[in-house]
Amino acid sequence: MASPPLPAAYVERMTTLLGDEAADFFASYDRPARPGLRVNPYKITPEEFRQRSPWPLEPVPWCPTGFYLPEDAPAGKHPWHAAGVYYLQEPSAMAPVEQMDFSTVEWVVDACAAPGGKATQIHDHLRETGILVANELVGSRVKALGENLERWGTEKALITNLEIGRIATLQGSNFGEVLVDAPCSGEGLFRRSPEARTEWSVAHVEGSARRQRALLDAAARLVAVDGYLVYSTCTFAPEENEQVIAAFLDDHPAWTLERLQLPGATPGRTDWADTTHDLSGMARLWPHRIEGDGHTIARLHHGSSGRNVEGEGDSARFDSRSTEKATAILDAFLDESVPELEYYGIPIMQGDRLFLVPEYSPLIGELPTVRPGLWLGTAAPGRFTPSHALALFLNPADCTLVESLDFEETARYLSGETLTKPGKPGWVLIVFDGFPLGWGKRTGDVIKNHYPKGLRRPISSWMAAAPS
């Protein structure tokens, strides 16, 4: 089915903005979108993945863990995807996080985190040094965010569902890096999404710009003095990019725009905003200049003339009796099933769910969370059911019971089938190619399937990626 034509008003405004480049820009819409993936470096190195990949890969120049895929690669149907070995991500969307500096920060906020691509990428950088607050305001999008973070094996991420201003009120200026990948008019989605074309209008652009200015103002309240805020969109409209940044700099004299250098990027256009600020430090990735759908990025520095603001939240308090109970439940399960695991954090109960909260989480105070850390499992009297998130976090070498499956067995497992595998009874970590996929529970010769029902697909879907 052919995509709807580009909106006439969009063609007119981009022709005016781009001048001699307009023909090449519009011609890029006739080319198919270029798919990409980003490797999970805590499960496999990019070099090893490239050697083992069943598809030819080309590196994404602005992301050391990113690769371009062939258009017909069934990467979303491969068990490696289910195991969190890689994240399918549009290549230019990998650029904003690579403009952040995680070398000294303890806390990072991804303000608009769903569906989780940039959040998982931040976690790659932050895993050894700090904690991520992955926030998503739209409640219907939080589920996808949680699923993608757990598939990635994240253990130092808190998921919140709050207005950014609420986080700023509770926490104050305590964050060294904040990412605002802002909801926008989505002009960079036109190659992939017919809906994005039909929903576009000048009014949509103007409404998006108003929301982006408010979001950026709220996010700035989170950033500590000498910290940074990265703003990005997947749209080309100056109203949502240069003009948003110019308005921000007008209203926040303690902030400055840093200069970005990205392969293939062009500078921001000061002449596209009525401002005295030099906006050439921004970076624009255009679909007719790079292999990707396009992004615009700005990196803002909170200068020393600003001031930190204390939040209103109290220090986090953990009920000692609940923590003692949670620790006993966790240790009993680990002694039986994962005896080699050394965990770092505070086990807590929320209802019947057991979480591992990062051990310096009390520094952040009381922040309402959807998930306060790694979800370990669900406890009931005399019974503990480990979570899918825990399975994807674990190293198989730490586990007592492990079953490694071939491709066809893996397809059967991922479709929800029971497995016949004699062995010791108990919780079994199911593994493909050395990568955990989920849990099964063995009784006698049968392993009952505990792969989440919402993630199961027919065997034929998984076998589409089987090696020939």
CSV table of C-alpha atoms in Angstrom, one decimal:
chain,number,residue,atom,x,y,z
A,1,MET,CA,0.0,0.0,0.0
A,2,ALA,CA,1.4,3.3,-1.1
A,3,SER,CA,2.1,6.0,1.6
A,4,PRO,CA,-0.1,9.1,1.5
A,5,PRO,CA,1.6,12.1,-0.2
A,6,LEU,CA,3.6,14.6,1.8
A,7,PRO,CA,1.4,17.4,3.1
A,8,ALA,CA,1.3,20.3,0.7
A,9,ALA,CA,2.0,22.8,3.4
A,10,TYR,CA,5.0,20.8,4.6
A,11,VAL,CA,6.4,20.6,1.1
A,12,GLU,CA,6.0,24.4,0.7
A,13,ARG,CA,7.7,25.3,4.0
A,14,MET,CA,10.6,22.8,3.5
A,15,THR,CA,11.2,24.1,0.0
A,16,THR,CA,11.5,27.6,1.4
A,17,LEU,CA,13.8,26.5,4.2
A,18,LEU,CA,16.1,24.3,2.3
A,19,GLY,CA,16.3,26.1,-1.0
A,20,ASP,CA,18.8,24.3,-3.3
A,21,GLU,CA,18.8,21.2,-1.0
A,22,ALA,CA,15.1,20.7,-1.1
A,23,ALA,CA,15.1,18.4,-4.2
A,24,ASP,CA,17.6,16.1,-2.5
A,25,PHE,CA,15.7,16.2,0.7
A,26,PHE,CA,12.4,15.2,-0.9
A,27,ALA,CA,14.1,12.5,-2.9
A,28,SER,CA,15.2,10.9,0.3
A,29,TYR,CA,11.5,10.0,1.0
A,30,ASP,CA,11.6,7.8,-2.1
A,31,ARG,CA,14.3,5.6,-0.5
A,32,PRO,CA,13.3,2.9,2.0
A,33,ALA,CA,14.0,3.6,5.7
A,34,ARG,CA,17.3,2.1,6.8
A,35,PRO,CA,16.8,-0.2,9.9
A,36,GLY,CA,19.4,-0.4,12.6
A,37,LEU,CA,20.2,-2.1,15.9
A,38,ARG,CA,22.2,-1.3,19.0
A,39,VAL,CA,24.2,-4.0,20.7
A,40,ASN,CA,23.9,-4.6,24.5
A,41,PRO,CA,27.5,-4.3,25.6
A,42,TYR,CA,26.8,-6.1,28.8
A,43,LYS,CA,25.8,-9.2,27.0
A,44,ILE,CA,28.2,-9.2,24.0
A,45,THR,CA,30.8,-6.8,22.6
A,46,PRO,CA,30.0,-5.1,19.3
A,47,GLU,CA,33.0,-6.8,17.7
A,48,GLU,CA,31.8,-10.3,18.8
A,49,PHE,CA,28.3,-9.5,17.7
A,50,ARG,CA,29.5,-8.4,14.3
A,51,GLN,CA,31.5,-11.7,13.9
A,52,ARG,CA,28.5,-13.8,14.9
A,53,SER,CA,25.7,-11.9,13.2
A,54,PRO,CA,23.7,-13.8,10.6
A,55,TRP,CA,23.3,-10.5,8.7
A,56,PRO,CA,25.9,-8.2,7.1
A,57,LEU,CA,26.4,-5.1,9.3
A,58,GLU,CA,27.7,-1.6,8.8
A,59,PRO,CA,28.7,0.6,11.8
A,60,VAL,CA,26.6,3.7,12.6
A,61,PRO,CA,29.2,6.5,12.7
A,62,TRP,CA,27.9,8.3,15.8
A,63,CYS,CA,27.2,5.3,18.0
A,64,PRO,CA,30.0,2.8,18.8
A,65,THR,CA,27.5,0.0,19.6
A,66,GLY,CA,25.2,0.8,16.6
A,67,PHE,CA,24.9,-1.0,13.3
A,68,TYR,CA,22.9,-0.6,10.1
A,69,LEU,CA,20.9,-3.7,9.1
A,70,PRO,CA,19.9,-4.9,5.6
A,71,GLU,CA,16.3,-4.0,4.9
A,72,ASP,CA,15.1,-7.6,4.9
A,73,ALA,CA,16.9,-8.8,8.0
A,74,PRO,CA,14.3,-10.5,10.3
A,75,ALA,CA,16.1,-9.2,13.4
A,76,GLY,CA,12.9,-8.6,15.4
A,77,LYS,CA,12.1,-12.3,15.1
A,78,HIS,CA,15.4,-13.7,16.2
A,79,PRO,CA,15.8,-15.1,19.7
A,80,TRP,CA,18.7,-12.7,20.3
A,81,HIS,CA,16.2,-9.9,20.3
A,82,ALA,CA,14.0,-11.7,22.9
A,83,ALA,CA,17.2,-12.1,25.0
A,84,GLY,CA,18.1,-8.4,24.9
A,85,VAL,CA,21.2,-8.9,22.9
A,86,TYR,CA,20.3,-5.9,20.8
A,87,TYR,CA,17.7,-3.2,20.6
A,88,LEU,CA,16.1,-2.3,17.2
A,89,GLN,CA,16.5,1.4,16.9
A,90,GLU,CA,16.4,3.9,14.0
A,91,PRO,CA,20.1,4.9,13.5
A,92,SER,CA,19.8,8.7,13.9
A,93,ALA,CA,17.9,8.2,17.1
A,94,MET,CA,21.1,6.7,18.6
A,95,ALA,CA,22.9,10.1,18.4
A,96,PRO,CA,21.4,12.1,21.3
A,97,VAL,CA,22.6,9.9,24.1
A,98,GLU,CA,26.1,9.8,22.7
A,99,GLN,CA,26.3,13.6,23.3
A,100,MET,CA,25.9,13.0,27.0
A,101,ASP,CA,28.8,12.7,29.5
A,102,PHE,CA,28.5,10.0,32.1
A,103,SER,CA,32.0,10.0,33.5
A,104,THR,CA,31.2,11.8,36.8
A,105,VAL,CA,27.4,11.8,37.2
A,106,GLU,CA,25.5,9.7,39.8
A,107,TRP,CA,22.0,10.4,38.7
A,108,VAL,CA,20.5,10.8,35.2
A,109,VAL,CA,16.9,11.5,34.1
A,110,ASP,CA,15.5,10.4,30.8
A,111,ALA,CA,12.4,12.7,30.9
A,112,CYS,CA,10.4,11.2,28.1
A,113,ALA,CA,11.7,7.6,28.2
A,114,ALA,CA,9.2,5.4,26.5
A,115,PRO,CA,9.5,3.1,24.6
A,116,GLY,CA,13.0,2.8,26.1
A,117,GLY,CA,15.5,3.0,23.3
A,118,LYS,CA,17.4,5.9,24.7
A,119,ALA,CA,16.9,4.7,28.3
A,120,THR,CA,18.6,1.4,27.6
A,121,GLN,CA,21.4,3.3,25.8
A,122,ILE,CA,21.9,5.6,28.8
A,123,HIS,CA,22.0,2.5,31.1
A,124,ASP,CA,24.8,1.1,28.9
A,125,HIS,CA,26.9,4.1,29.8
A,126,LEU,CA,25.7,4.5,33.4
A,127,ARG,CA,25.8,1.0,34.7
A,128,GLU,CA,29.1,1.2,36.5
A,129,THR,CA,28.7,4.8,37.8
A,130,GLY,CA,25.2,5.8,38.6
A,131,ILE,CA,21.4,5.3,38.4
A,132,LEU,CA,18.8,6.2,35.8
A,133,VAL,CA,15.4,7.7,36.4
A,134,ALA,CA,13.4,6.6,33.4
A,135,ASN,CA,10.3,8.8,33.4
A,136,GLU,CA,7.3,8.5,31.1
A,137,LEU,CA,4.3,10.8,31.6
A,138,VAL,CA,1.9,8.9,29.3
A,139,GLY,CA,0.6,6.0,31.4
A,140,SER,CA,-0.2,3.8,28.4
A,141,ARG,CA,3.4,3.9,27.3
A,142,VAL,CA,4.9,2.8,30.7
A,143,LYS,CA,4.3,-0.9,30.1
A,144,ALA,CA,6.5,-0.9,26.9
A,145,LEU,CA,9.2,1.1,28.7
A,146,GLY,CA,9.3,-1.5,31.5
A,147,GLU,CA,9.4,-4.5,29.1
A,148,ASN,CA,12.3,-3.0,27.1
A,149,LEU,CA,14.3,-2.1,30.2
A,150,GLU,CA,13.8,-5.6,31.7
A,151,ARG,CA,14.7,-7.3,28.4
A,152,TRP,CA,17.9,-5.2,28.4
A,153,GLY,CA,18.9,-6.6,31.9
A,154,THR,CA,18.8,-3.2,33.6
A,155,GLU,CA,19.2,-3.2,37.3
A,156,LYS,CA,20.0,0.4,38.2
A,157,ALA,CA,16.9,2.1,36.7
A,158,LEU,CA,13.9,3.5,38.5
A,159,ILE,CA,10.7,3.9,36.4
A,160,THR,CA,8.5,6.9,37.1
A,161,ASN,CA,5.2,8.1,35.7
A,162,LEU,CA,5.3,11.8,36.7
A,163,GLU,CA,5.2,15.3,35.4
A,164,ILE,CA,8.8,16.5,35.1
A,165,GLY,CA,7.9,19.5,37.3
A,166,ARG,CA,6.8,17.1,40.0
A,167,ILE,CA,10.2,15.3,40.0
A,168,ALA,CA,11.9,18.7,40.1
A,169,THR,CA,9.8,19.8,43.1
A,170,LEU,CA,10.7,16.6,45.0
A,171,GLN,CA,14.3,16.3,44.0
A,172,GLY,CA,15.6,19.7,43.2
A,173,SER,CA,18.7,20.2,41.1
A,174,ASN,CA,20.4,16.9,41.8
A,175,PHE,CA,21.1,15.6,38.3
A,176,GLY,CA,24.3,15.9,36.3
A,177,GLU,CA,22.7,14.9,33.0
A,178,VAL,CA,19.1,15.1,31.8
A,179,LEU,CA,17.8,14.0,28.4
A,180,VAL,CA,14.6,15.5,26.9
A,181,ASP,CA,13.8,13.6,23.8
A,182,ALA,CA,10.8,15.7,23.3
A,183,PRO,CA,7.4,14.6,21.8
A,184,CYS,CA,7.2,16.4,18.5
A,185,SER,CA,5.4,16.7,15.1
A,186,GLY,CA,7.4,13.7,13.9
A,187,GLU,CA,8.6,14.9,10.5
A,188,GLY,CA,11.5,12.4,10.8
A,189,LEU,CA,8.9,9.6,10.8
A,190,PHE,CA,7.4,10.3,7.4
A,191,ARG,CA,9.4,7.5,5.7
A,192,ARG,CA,8.2,4.9,8.2
A,193,SER,CA,4.8,6.1,9.3
A,194,PRO,CA,1.8,6.9,7.0
A,195,GLU,CA,0.0,8.1,10.2
A,196,ALA,CA,2.7,10.7,10.8
A,197,ARG,CA,2.1,12.2,7.4
A,198,THR,CA,-1.7,12.4,7.8
A,199,GLU,CA,-1.5,13.8,11.3
A,200,TRP,CA,0.9,16.6,10.4
A,201,SER,CA,-0.2,20.2,10.3
A,202,VAL,CA,1.2,23.7,11.0
A,203,ALA,CA,-1.0,23.8,14.1
A,204,HIS,CA,0.5,20.5,15.2
A,205,VAL,CA,4.0,22.0,14.9
A,206,GLU,CA,3.0,25.1,16.8
A,207,GLY,CA,1.3,23.0,19.6
A,208,SER,CA,4.3,20.8,19.9
A,209,ALA,CA,6.6,23.8,20.2
A,210,ARG,CA,4.6,25.2,23.1
A,211,ARG,CA,4.7,21.9,24.9
A,212,GLN,CA,8.4,21.5,24.3
A,213,ARG,CA,9.2,24.9,25.8
A,214,ALA,CA,7.3,24.1,28.9
A,215,LEU,CA,8.9,20.6,29.1
A,216,LEU,CA,12.4,22.1,28.7
A,217,ASP,CA,11.8,24.7,31.4
A,218,ALA,CA,10.7,22.0,33.8
A,219,ALA,CA,13.6,19.7,33.0
A,220,ALA,CA,16.1,22.6,33.6
A,221,ARG,CA,15.0,22.6,37.2
A,222,LEU,CA,16.5,19.1,37.6
A,223,VAL,CA,20.0,20.0,36.4
A,224,ALA,CA,22.7,20.7,38.9
A,225,VAL,CA,25.1,23.7,38.5
A,226,ASP,CA,27.8,22.6,36.0
A,227,GLY,CA,25.4,19.9,34.7
A,228,TYR,CA,23.9,19.4,31.2
A,229,LEU,CA,20.6,19.0,29.5
A,230,VAL,CA,20.4,17.4,26.1
A,231,TYR,CA,17.3,18.3,24.0
A,232,SER,CA,16.4,16.3,20.9
A,233,THR,CA,13.6,15.9,18.4
A,234,CYS,CA,12.9,13.7,15.4
A,235,THR,CA,11.5,16.6,13.5
A,236,PHE,CA,12.9,19.3,11.2
A,237,ALA,CA,10.7,22.3,12.0
A,238,PRO,CA,12.6,25.4,13.3
A,239,GLU,CA,9.7,26.1,15.7
A,240,GLU,CA,10.5,22.9,17.5
A,241,ASN,CA,14.3,23.1,17.4
A,242,GLU,CA,16.2,26.4,17.0
A,243,GLN,CA,13.3,28.5,18.2
A,244,VAL,CA,12.7,26.4,21.3
A,245,ILE,CA,16.4,26.6,22.2
A,246,ALA,CA,16.5,30.4,21.5
A,247,ALA,CA,13.5,31.0,23.8
A,248,PHE,CA,15.1,28.8,26.5
A,249,LEU,CA,18.4,30.8,26.4
A,250,ASP,CA,16.4,34.0,26.6
A,251,ASP,CA,14.7,32.8,29.8
A,252,HIS,CA,17.7,31.1,31.4
A,253,PRO,CA,20.7,33.4,31.4
A,254,ALA,CA,22.8,31.0,33.4
A,255,TRP,CA,22.7,28.5,30.6
A,256,THR,CA,24.8,28.2,27.4
A,257,LEU,CA,24.6,26.1,24.3
A,258,GLU,CA,27.5,23.7,23.8
A,259,ARG,CA,28.9,23.0,20.3
A,260,LEU,CA,28.3,19.5,19.0
A,261,GLN,CA,30.4,17.7,16.4
A,262,LEU,CA,28.6,14.7,14.8
A,263,PRO,CA,29.7,12.8,11.7
A,264,GLY,CA,27.4,13.9,8.8
A,265,ALA,CA,25.6,16.6,10.8
A,266,THR,CA,25.1,20.2,9.8
A,267,PRO,CA,25.0,23.1,12.3
A,268,GLY,CA,21.9,24.6,13.7
A,269,ARG,CA,20.5,27.6,11.8
A,270,THR,CA,20.5,30.8,13.7
A,271,ASP,CA,18.7,32.5,10.8
A,272,TRP,CA,15.7,30.2,11.4
A,273,ALA,CA,15.1,31.9,14.8
A,274,ASP,CA,14.6,35.5,15.7
A,275,THR,CA,17.4,35.6,18.1
A,276,THR,CA,20.8,37.1,18.9
A,277,HIS,CA,22.0,33.7,20.2
A,278,ASP,CA,24.4,31.7,18.1
A,279,LEU,CA,22.6,28.4,17.5
A,280,SER,CA,25.2,26.9,15.2
A,281,GLY,CA,26.3,24.6,18.1
A,282,MET,CA,23.2,22.5,17.6
A,283,ALA,CA,23.4,19.5,15.3
A,284,ARG,CA,21.0,18.5,12.5
A,285,LEU,CA,21.0,15.1,11.0
A,286,TRP,CA,19.2,15.2,7.6
A,287,PRO,CA,17.9,12.2,5.8
A,288,HIS,CA,19.4,13.3,2.5
A,289,ARG,CA,22.9,13.7,4.0
A,290,ILE,CA,23.1,10.7,6.3
A,291,GLU,CA,21.8,7.1,6.5
A,292,GLY,CA,18.9,7.7,8.8
A,293,ASP,CA,15.6,9.4,9.2
A,294,GLY,CA,16.9,12.5,10.9
A,295,HIS,CA,17.3,14.1,14.3
A,296,THR,CA,18.0,17.6,15.8
A,297,ILE,CA,20.1,17.8,19.0
A,298,ALA,CA,21.2,20.6,21.4
A,299,ARG,CA,23.4,20.2,24.5
A,300,LEU,CA,22.9,22.9,27.1
A,301,HIS,CA,25.2,23.7,30.0
A,302,HIS,CA,24.0,25.0,33.4
A,303,GLY,CA,26.6,27.6,34.2
A,304,SER,CA,28.2,28.5,37.5
A,305,SER,CA,26.1,31.7,37.7
A,306,GLY,CA,23.1,29.5,38.4
A,307,ARG,CA,22.2,27.8,41.7
A,308,ASN,CA,21.2,24.4,43.0
A,309,VAL,CA,17.7,24.1,44.4
A,310,GLU,CA,16.9,21.6,47.2
A,311,GLY,CA,13.9,19.3,46.7
A,312,GLU,CA,11.0,19.0,49.1
A,313,GLY,CA,11.2,15.2,49.3
A,314,ASP,CA,12.5,13.5,52.5
A,315,SER,CA,15.2,11.0,52.5
A,316,ALA,CA,14.0,7.6,51.5
A,317,ARG,CA,12.9,5.4,54.3
A,318,PHE,CA,12.8,1.6,54.1
A,319,ASP,CA,10.8,-0.4,56.7
A,320,SER,CA,13.4,-2.5,58.5
A,321,ARG,CA,11.0,-5.4,59.0
A,322,SER,CA,9.9,-5.4,55.4
A,323,THR,CA,13.5,-5.2,54.3
A,324,GLU,CA,14.5,-8.1,56.6
A,325,LYS,CA,11.6,-10.2,55.2
A,326,ALA,CA,12.6,-9.3,51.6
A,327,THR,CA,16.2,-10.2,52.2
A,328,ALA,CA,15.2,-13.6,53.7
A,329,ILE,CA,13.0,-14.4,50.7
A,330,LEU,CA,15.6,-13.4,48.2
A,331,ASP,CA,18.5,-15.2,49.9
A,332,ALA,CA,16.5,-18.4,50.1
A,333,PHE,CA,15.8,-18.4,46.4
A,334,LEU,CA,19.4,-17.5,45.5
A,335,ASP,CA,20.8,-20.2,47.7
A,336,GLU,CA,18.8,-22.8,45.8
A,337,SER,CA,18.8,-21.4,42.3
A,338,VAL,CA,21.6,-18.7,41.8
A,339,PRO,CA,24.2,-19.5,44.5
A,340,GLU,CA,27.0,-17.6,42.7
A,341,LEU,CA,25.2,-14.3,42.4
A,342,GLU,CA,26.6,-11.4,44.5
A,343,TYR,CA,24.0,-8.7,44.6
A,344,TYR,CA,24.4,-5.0,45.5
A,345,GLY,CA,21.4,-3.2,46.7
A,346,ILE,CA,18.5,-3.2,49.2
A,347,PRO,CA,15.8,-5.9,48.8
A,348,ILE,CA,12.4,-4.4,49.5
A,349,MET,CA,8.8,-5.5,49.2
A,350,GLN,CA,6.1,-3.5,47.5
A,351,GLY,CA,2.9,-5.5,48.1
A,352,ASP,CA,3.8,-9.0,47.0
A,353,ARG,CA,6.6,-7.9,44.6
A,354,LEU,CA,10.2,-8.1,45.6
A,355,PHE,CA,12.6,-5.4,44.2
A,356,LEU,CA,16.3,-4.8,44.5
A,357,VAL,CA,16.8,-1.1,45.0
A,358,PRO,CA,20.2,0.5,44.2
A,359,GLU,CA,22.0,0.8,47.5
A,360,TYR,CA,22.5,4.5,47.3
A,361,SER,CA,18.9,5.1,46.3
A,362,PRO,CA,18.2,6.8,49.6
A,363,LEU,CA,20.2,9.8,48.3
A,364,ILE,CA,17.4,10.6,45.9
A,365,GLY,CA,14.7,10.9,48.6
A,366,GLU,CA,11.1,9.8,48.3
A,367,LEU,CA,10.2,9.7,44.6
A,368,PRO,CA,7.0,7.8,43.7
A,369,THR,CA,8.0,5.0,41.3
A,370,VAL,CA,6.3,2.4,39.1
A,371,ARG,CA,9.4,0.3,39.6
A,372,PRO,CA,12.0,1.3,42.3
A,373,GLY,CA,14.7,-0.9,40.8
A,374,LEU,CA,15.2,-4.5,39.5
A,375,TRP,CA,12.0,-6.5,39.8
A,376,LEU,CA,13.2,-9.8,41.3
A,377,GLY,CA,9.9,-11.7,41.6
A,378,THR,CA,6.6,-12.3,43.4
A,379,ALA,CA,6.3,-13.7,46.9
A,380,ALA,CA,3.4,-15.7,48.4
A,381,PRO,CA,3.3,-17.8,51.5
A,382,GLY,CA,5.8,-20.6,51.0
A,383,ARG,CA,6.4,-19.7,47.4
A,384,PHE,CA,8.6,-17.3,45.4
A,385,THR,CA,8.2,-16.9,41.6
A,386,PRO,CA,11.2,-15.3,40.0
A,387,SER,CA,10.5,-12.5,37.4
A,388,HIS,CA,11.3,-12.4,33.7
A,389,ALA,CA,13.4,-9.3,34.5
A,390,LEU,CA,15.6,-11.3,36.9
A,391,ALA,CA,16.1,-14.0,34.2
A,392,LEU,CA,17.4,-11.5,31.7
A,393,PHE,CA,19.7,-9.8,34.2
A,394,LEU,CA,21.4,-13.0,35.3
A,395,ASN,CA,24.6,-14.7,34.1
A,396,PRO,CA,23.9,-18.4,33.4
A,397,ALA,CA,27.2,-19.3,35.0
A,398,ASP,CA,25.8,-18.1,38.3
A,399,CYS,CA,22.7,-20.4,38.2
A,400,THR,CA,22.2,-24.0,39.4
A,401,LEU,CA,19.8,-25.2,36.8
A,402,VAL,CA,20.3,-24.1,33.2
A,403,GLU,CA,18.9,-25.6,30.0
A,404,SER,CA,20.6,-24.5,26.7
A,405,LEU,CA,18.2,-24.9,23.7
A,406,ASP,CA,18.9,-25.2,20.0
A,407,PHE,CA,17.0,-22.9,17.6
A,408,GLU,CA,13.9,-25.0,17.1
A,409,GLU,CA,13.6,-25.7,20.8
A,410,THR,CA,14.0,-22.0,21.5
A,411,ALA,CA,11.2,-21.2,19.0
A,412,ARG,CA,9.0,-23.7,20.8
A,413,TYR,CA,9.8,-22.2,24.2
A,414,LEU,CA,9.2,-18.6,23.0
A,415,SER,CA,5.8,-19.7,21.7
A,416,GLY,CA,4.8,-21.0,25.1
A,417,GLU,CA,5.3,-24.7,24.7
A,418,THR,CA,6.1,-27.1,27.6
A,419,LEU,CA,9.6,-28.7,27.3
A,420,THR,CA,10.5,-32.3,28.0
A,421,LYS,CA,14.0,-32.2,29.6
A,422,PRO,CA,14.8,-34.6,32.4
A,423,GLY,CA,16.9,-33.3,35.3
A,424,LYS,CA,16.8,-31.9,38.8
A,425,PRO,CA,13.5,-30.3,39.8
A,426,GLY,CA,13.3,-26.5,40.4
A,427,TRP,CA,13.5,-23.2,38.6
A,428,VAL,CA,15.5,-23.6,35.4
A,429,LEU,CA,17.1,-20.7,33.5
A,430,ILE,CA,16.4,-21.2,29.7
A,431,VAL,CA,19.3,-20.1,27.5
A,432,PHE,CA,19.9,-19.8,23.8
A,433,ASP,CA,23.4,-19.2,22.5
A,434,GLY,CA,24.6,-18.4,26.0
A,435,PHE,CA,21.9,-15.7,26.5
A,436,PRO,CA,19.1,-16.0,29.0
A,437,LEU,CA,15.6,-16.0,27.6
A,438,GLY,CA,13.4,-16.6,30.7
A,439,TRP,CA,12.3,-19.2,33.3
A,440,GLY,CA,10.9,-22.7,33.3
A,441,LYS,CA,10.0,-24.8,36.3
A,442,ARG,CA,10.9,-28.5,36.1
A,443,THR,CA,8.9,-31.3,37.7
A,444,GLY,CA,10.1,-34.8,36.7
A,445,ASP,CA,10.9,-34.7,33.0
A,446,VAL,CA,8.7,-31.7,32.2
A,447,ILE,CA,9.7,-28.0,32.3
A,448,LYS,CA,6.6,-25.8,32.6
A,449,ASN,CA,6.9,-22.7,30.5
A,450,HIS,CA,7.1,-19.4,32.4
A,451,TYR,CA,7.9,-17.2,29.4
A,452,PRO,CA,5.5,-14.2,29.7
A,453,LYS,CA,2.3,-14.8,27.9
A,454,GLY,CA,2.2,-11.3,26.5
A,455,LEU,CA,5.5,-11.8,24.7
A,456,ARG,CA,4.8,-15.2,23.1
A,457,ARG,CA,4.5,-15.6,19.3
A,458,PRO,CA,3.7,-18.5,17.1
A,459,ILE,CA,6.6,-20.9,16.3
A,460,SER,CA,6.4,-19.9,12.6
A,461,SER,CA,7.2,-16.3,13.6
A,462,TRP,CA,10.4,-17.2,15.4
A,463,MET,CA,11.4,-19.8,12.8
A,464,ALA,CA,11.4,-17.0,10.1
A,465,ALA,CA,14.9,-16.1,11.5
A,466,ALA,CA,16.2,-19.7,11.6
A,467,PRO,CA,19.6,-20.3,10.0
A,468,SER,CA,19.4,-21.8,6.6
